[in-house]
Amino acid sequence: GDQDQWVEPRAAEKWASATNAQIEMLSGVGHTPMAEAPGKAAALIIDFARRTALPVTRRTGAHGAPR
């Protein structure tokens, strides 16, 4: 979050852009968003999973990998 004392927000943004990662900066949250803002963190994780999950088919099974 924007109150992180371990990783500066600028450093997190730089790392994310270098690795093609997605970053969400939570206002008023520090280094442990899952403990400080569990509802927000869970909603972001669920949203990410829904947007990036492989479709489930009879051929691929639950994880999208070929059987």
mmCIF file of C-alpha atoms in Angstrom:
data_model
loop_
_atom_site.group_PDB
_atom_site.id
_atom_site.type_symbol
_atom_site.label_atom_id
_atom_site.label_comp_id
_atom_site.label_asym_id
_atom_site.label_seq_id
_atom_site.Cartn_x
_atom_site.Cartn_y
_atom_site.Cartn_z
ATOM 1 C CA GLY A 1 0.000 0.000 0.000
ATOM 2 C CA ASP A 2 0.948 3.634 -0.100
ATOM 3 C CA GLN A 3 2.033 3.455 3.559
ATOM 4 C CA ASP A 4 4.489 0.562 3.047
ATOM 5 C CA GLN A 5 7.647 1.112 5.108
ATOM 6 C CA TRP A 6 9.566 -1.823 3.547
ATOM 7 C CA VAL A 7 9.050 -1.212 -0.169
ATOM 8 C CA GLU A 8 8.554 2.344 -1.381
ATOM 9 C CA PRO A 9 5.572 2.727 -3.714
ATOM 10 C CA ARG A 10 7.874 4.033 -6.493
ATOM 11 C CA ALA A 11 10.040 0.910 -6.209
ATOM 12 C CA ALA A 12 6.964 -1.338 -6.375
ATOM 13 C CA GLU A 13 5.714 0.472 -9.474
ATOM 14 C CA LYS A 14 9.141 0.251 -11.118
ATOM 15 C CA TRP A 15 9.360 -3.497 -10.402
ATOM 16 C CA ALA A 16 5.846 -4.062 -11.708
ATOM 17 C CA SER A 17 6.559 -2.279 -14.979
ATOM 18 C CA ALA A 18 9.828 -4.185 -15.457
ATOM 19 C CA THR A 19 8.137 -7.558 -14.925
ATOM 20 C CA ASN A 20 4.836 -6.834 -16.668
ATOM 21 C CA ALA A 21 3.075 -7.377 -13.342
ATOM 22 C CA GLN A 22 -0.115 -5.762 -12.158
ATOM 23 C CA ILE A 23 0.070 -3.527 -9.107
ATOM 24 C CA GLU A 24 -2.702 -2.085 -6.986
ATOM 25 C CA MET A 25 -1.713 0.626 -4.529
ATOM 26 C CA LEU A 26 -4.101 0.626 -1.576
ATOM 27 C CA SER A 27 -4.532 3.952 0.183
ATOM 28 C CA GLY A 28 -3.715 3.935 3.881
ATOM 29 C CA VAL A 29 -2.304 0.395 3.753
ATOM 30 C CA GLY A 30 1.251 -0.743 4.493
ATOM 31 C CA HIS A 31 3.264 -3.869 3.625
ATOM 32 C CA THR A 32 0.643 -6.464 4.573
ATOM 33 C CA PRO A 33 -2.620 -5.624 2.812
ATOM 34 C CA MET A 34 -4.043 -9.077 3.524
ATOM 35 C CA ALA A 35 -3.925 -8.258 7.254
ATOM 36 C CA GLU A 36 -4.531 -4.495 7.117
ATOM 37 C CA ALA A 37 -7.332 -4.481 4.539
ATOM 38 C CA PRO A 38 -8.385 -8.117 4.050
ATOM 39 C CA GLY A 39 -11.636 -7.298 2.248
ATOM 40 C CA LYS A 40 -9.930 -5.052 -0.300
ATOM 41 C CA ALA A 41 -7.047 -7.491 -0.804
ATOM 42 C CA ALA A 42 -9.394 -10.452 -1.267
ATOM 43 C CA ALA A 43 -11.570 -8.542 -3.736
ATOM 44 C CA LEU A 44 -8.511 -7.623 -5.828
ATOM 45 C CA ILE A 45 -7.240 -11.215 -5.816
ATOM 46 C CA ILE A 46 -10.655 -12.597 -6.795
ATOM 47 C CA ASP A 47 -11.003 -10.016 -9.567
ATOM 48 C CA PHE A 48 -7.532 -10.867 -10.887
ATOM 49 C CA ALA A 49 -8.280 -14.599 -10.807
ATOM 50 C CA ARG A 50 -11.554 -14.123 -12.662
ATOM 51 C CA ARG A 51 -9.922 -11.980 -15.357
ATOM 52 C CA THR A 52 -6.924 -14.240 -15.928
ATOM 53 C CA ALA A 53 -8.241 -17.757 -15.312
ATOM 54 C CA LEU A 54 -8.165 -20.223 -18.150
ATOM 55 C CA PRO A 55 -11.590 -21.513 -19.148
ATOM 56 C CA VAL A 56 -12.631 -24.878 -17.771
ATOM 57 C CA THR A 57 -13.562 -27.383 -20.464
ATOM 58 C CA ARG A 58 -14.073 -31.123 -20.604
ATOM 59 C CA ARG A 59 -10.703 -31.408 -22.377
ATOM 60 C CA THR A 60 -8.662 -29.291 -19.983
ATOM 61 C CA GLY A 61 -10.161 -29.928 -16.571
ATOM 62 C CA ALA A 62 -10.209 -27.549 -13.640
ATOM 63 C CA HIS A 63 -6.836 -25.851 -14.135
ATOM 64 C CA GLY A 64 -6.898 -25.375 -17.888
ATOM 65 C CA ALA A 65 -4.031 -27.809 -18.451
ATOM 66 C CA PRO A 66 -4.521 -30.534 -21.055
ATOM 67 C CA ARG A 67 -5.481 -33.894 -19.621
#
